[in-house]
XYZ file of C-alpha atoms in Angstrom:
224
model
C 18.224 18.551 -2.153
C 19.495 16.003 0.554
C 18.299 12.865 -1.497
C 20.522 13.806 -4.252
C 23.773 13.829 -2.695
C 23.124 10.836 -0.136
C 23.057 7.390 -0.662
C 19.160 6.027 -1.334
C 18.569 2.144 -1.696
C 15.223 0.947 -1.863
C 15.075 -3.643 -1.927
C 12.024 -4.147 -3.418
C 9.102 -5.659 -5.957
C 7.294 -3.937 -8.918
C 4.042 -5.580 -7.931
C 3.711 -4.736 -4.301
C 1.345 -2.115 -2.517
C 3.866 -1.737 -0.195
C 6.678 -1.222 -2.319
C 4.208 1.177 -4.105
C 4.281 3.267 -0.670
C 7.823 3.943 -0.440
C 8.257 4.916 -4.089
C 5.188 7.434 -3.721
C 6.711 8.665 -0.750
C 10.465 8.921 -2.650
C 9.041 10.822 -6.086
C 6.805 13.090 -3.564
C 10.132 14.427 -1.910
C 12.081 14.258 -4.942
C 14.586 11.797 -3.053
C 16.789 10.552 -6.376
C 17.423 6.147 -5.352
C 18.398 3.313 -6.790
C 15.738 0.436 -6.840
C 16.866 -3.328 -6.524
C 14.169 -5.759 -7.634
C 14.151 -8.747 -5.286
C 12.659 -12.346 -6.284
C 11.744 -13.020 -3.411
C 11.854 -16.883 -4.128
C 15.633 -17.092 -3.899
C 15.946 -13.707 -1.426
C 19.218 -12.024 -2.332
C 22.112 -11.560 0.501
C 21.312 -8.004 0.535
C 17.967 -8.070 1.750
C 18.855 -11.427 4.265
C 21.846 -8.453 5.183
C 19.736 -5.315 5.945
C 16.794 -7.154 6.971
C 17.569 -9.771 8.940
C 14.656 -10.402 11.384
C 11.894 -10.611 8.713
C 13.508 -11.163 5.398
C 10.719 -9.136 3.742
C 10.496 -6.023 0.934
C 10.755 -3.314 1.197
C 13.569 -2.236 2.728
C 14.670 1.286 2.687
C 18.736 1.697 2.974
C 20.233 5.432 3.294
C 23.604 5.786 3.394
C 24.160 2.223 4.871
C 21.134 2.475 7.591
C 18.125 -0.274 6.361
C 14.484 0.756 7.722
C 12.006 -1.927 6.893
C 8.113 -2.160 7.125
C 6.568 1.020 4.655
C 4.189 2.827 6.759
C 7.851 3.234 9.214
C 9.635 3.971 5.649
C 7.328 6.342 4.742
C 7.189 8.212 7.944
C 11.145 7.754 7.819
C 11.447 9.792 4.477
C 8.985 12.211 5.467
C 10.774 13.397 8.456
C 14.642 13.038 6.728
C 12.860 14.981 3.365
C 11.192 18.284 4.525
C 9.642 19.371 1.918
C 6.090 18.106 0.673
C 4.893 17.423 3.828
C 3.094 13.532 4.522
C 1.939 13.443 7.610
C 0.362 16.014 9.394
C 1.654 18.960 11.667
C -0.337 18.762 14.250
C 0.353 15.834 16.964
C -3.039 14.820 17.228
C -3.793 14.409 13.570
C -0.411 12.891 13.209
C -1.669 10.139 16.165
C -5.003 9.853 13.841
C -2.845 9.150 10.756
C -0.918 6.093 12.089
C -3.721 4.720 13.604
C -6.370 4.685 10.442
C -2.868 3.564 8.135
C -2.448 1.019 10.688
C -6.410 0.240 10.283
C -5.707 -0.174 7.091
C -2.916 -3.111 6.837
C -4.818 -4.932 10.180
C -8.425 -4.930 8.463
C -8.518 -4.194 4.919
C -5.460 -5.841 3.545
C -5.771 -8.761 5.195
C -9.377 -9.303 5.016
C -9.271 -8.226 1.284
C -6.248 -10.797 0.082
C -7.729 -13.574 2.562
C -11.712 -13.208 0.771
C -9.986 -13.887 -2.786
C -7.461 -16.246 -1.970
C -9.506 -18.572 0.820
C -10.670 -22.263 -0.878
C -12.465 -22.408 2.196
C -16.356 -20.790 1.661
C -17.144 -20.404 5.075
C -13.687 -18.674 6.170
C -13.992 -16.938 2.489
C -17.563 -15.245 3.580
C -16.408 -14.622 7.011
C -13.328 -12.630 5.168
C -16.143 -11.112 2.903
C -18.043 -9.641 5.746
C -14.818 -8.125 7.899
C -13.674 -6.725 4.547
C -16.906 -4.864 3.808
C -17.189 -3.747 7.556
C -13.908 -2.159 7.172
C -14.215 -0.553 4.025
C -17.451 1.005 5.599
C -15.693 2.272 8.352
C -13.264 3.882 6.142
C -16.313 5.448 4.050
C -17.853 6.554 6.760
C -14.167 8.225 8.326
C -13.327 10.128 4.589
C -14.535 13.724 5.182
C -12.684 16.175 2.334
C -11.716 14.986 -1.084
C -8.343 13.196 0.759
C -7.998 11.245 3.971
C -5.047 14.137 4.123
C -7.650 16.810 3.407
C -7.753 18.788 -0.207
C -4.178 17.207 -0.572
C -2.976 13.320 -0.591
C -1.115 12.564 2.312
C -0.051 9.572 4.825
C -3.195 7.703 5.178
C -3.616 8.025 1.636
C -0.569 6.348 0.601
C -1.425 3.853 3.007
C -4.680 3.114 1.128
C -3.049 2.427 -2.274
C -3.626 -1.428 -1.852
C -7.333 -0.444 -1.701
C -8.121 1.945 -4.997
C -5.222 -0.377 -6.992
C -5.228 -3.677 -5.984
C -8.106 -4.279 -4.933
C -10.001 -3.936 -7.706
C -7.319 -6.221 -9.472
C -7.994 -8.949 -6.991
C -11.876 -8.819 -6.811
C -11.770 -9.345 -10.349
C -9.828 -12.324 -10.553
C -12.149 -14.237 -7.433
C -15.115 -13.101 -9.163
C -16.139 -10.824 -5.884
C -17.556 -7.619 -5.622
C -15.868 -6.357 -2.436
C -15.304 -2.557 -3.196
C -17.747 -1.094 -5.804
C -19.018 2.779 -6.514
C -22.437 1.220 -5.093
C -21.032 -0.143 -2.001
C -18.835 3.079 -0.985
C -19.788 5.789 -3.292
C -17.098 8.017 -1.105
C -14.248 5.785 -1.271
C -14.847 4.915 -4.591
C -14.565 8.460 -5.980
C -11.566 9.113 -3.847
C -9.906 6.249 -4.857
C -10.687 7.844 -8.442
C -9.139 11.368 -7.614
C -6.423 9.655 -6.155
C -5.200 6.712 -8.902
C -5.625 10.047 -11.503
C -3.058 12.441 -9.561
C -0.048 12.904 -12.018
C 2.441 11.197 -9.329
C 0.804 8.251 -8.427
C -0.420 7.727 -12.088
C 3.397 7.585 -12.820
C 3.846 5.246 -10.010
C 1.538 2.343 -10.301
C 2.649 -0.689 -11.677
C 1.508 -2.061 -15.088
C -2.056 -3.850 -14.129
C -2.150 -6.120 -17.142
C 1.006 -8.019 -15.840
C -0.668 -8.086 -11.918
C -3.289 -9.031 -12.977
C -1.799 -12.156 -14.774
C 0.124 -12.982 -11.456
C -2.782 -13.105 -9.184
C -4.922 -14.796 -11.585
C -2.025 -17.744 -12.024
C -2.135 -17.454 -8.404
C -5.709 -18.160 -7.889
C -6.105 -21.099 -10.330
C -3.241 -22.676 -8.833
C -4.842 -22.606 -5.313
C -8.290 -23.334 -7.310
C -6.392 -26.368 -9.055
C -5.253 -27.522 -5.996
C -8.411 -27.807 -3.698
């Protein structure tokens, strides 16, 4: 296979959905790379190097060539890697799979991290509310057992943030943002998707998370 005779870097962090992505995307192809854990409080000269407009993980580096942001990584892979297809074949769907993952980072991300980790209550409720609307939106998009149909696919690697860490970060604020009662379809696909073999293998250990974002949040608690 290509990956195993070529050069594969990946600059990254255990903890991060977005790492997460890219290393789905690599053990789904069967790309063989070398993974260099950043601490991203004293960035190394490698990632200031091959990412120099945004300084951020991950970064994806074959043979010398460093692709940032993971939903471009992912698609990246997916088109050098043929086999295992991510993203759809057909351009429309393909279109409808980079706009929901894009959905995805703009809405539930964002609205998700900002609810927990907001001293604020107003702007915490507002956050709240656009979280929920999105996550409806998504429940109310999933049609088959995967956003990529009867198999996992782009969108769903895109979603990761919401059936792992989400449920890691509700728990430490003490919210209820995405339950089984709230979105009875996402919930059970974020279910079948957390138990699939590869991404089982893939997730980071939640106990140690878990203990990061709750130090996080009493910090910012401490500090109000």
């Amino acid at each position: 296979m290509a990956g195993n005779k070529e050069e594969v870097k990946l600059l990254g962090i255990t903890g991060s959905p977005f790492v997460c992505r890219v290393i789905i995307a690599l053990k789904l192809k069967g790309v063989e790379y070398e993974f260099l854990e950043e601490n991203l409080g004293n960035k190394s000269d490698l990632l200031i190097k091959y990412n120099p407009i945004y300084k951020k993980i991950p970064v994806l580096v074959h043979n010398e060539k460093p692709i940032s942001e993971s939903l471009v990584i992912v698609e990246y892979i997916d088109e050098v890697w043929k086999g295992n297809p991510i993203l759809p074949k057909e351009p429309y769907n393909r279109a409808l799979a980079r706009f929901w993952s894009k959905f995805i980072d703009d809405k539930c991300v964002s609205s998700a991290s900002k609810a927990v980790f907001t001293l604020d209550e107003k702007e915490r409720e507002k956050n709240v509310e656009e979280s929920n609307e999105a996550l409806q939106i998504l429940e109310n998009e999933l049609k088959d057992k995967f956003f990529g149909g009867e198999e996992f696919g782009f969108v769903d690697i895109a979603a990761i943030f919401i059936a792992f860490w989400i449920p890691i970060i509700q728990e430490v604020g003490g919210l209820q943002l995405f339950t089984s009662e709230k979105f009875p379809k996402l919930y059970k696909w974020s279910q079948e998707f957390l138990n699939q073999p590869l991404i089982k293998e893939n997730l980071p250990p939640r106990e140690p998370l878990f203990n990061f974002f709750k130090g996080r949040y009493e910090s910012l608690a401490a500090s109000k």
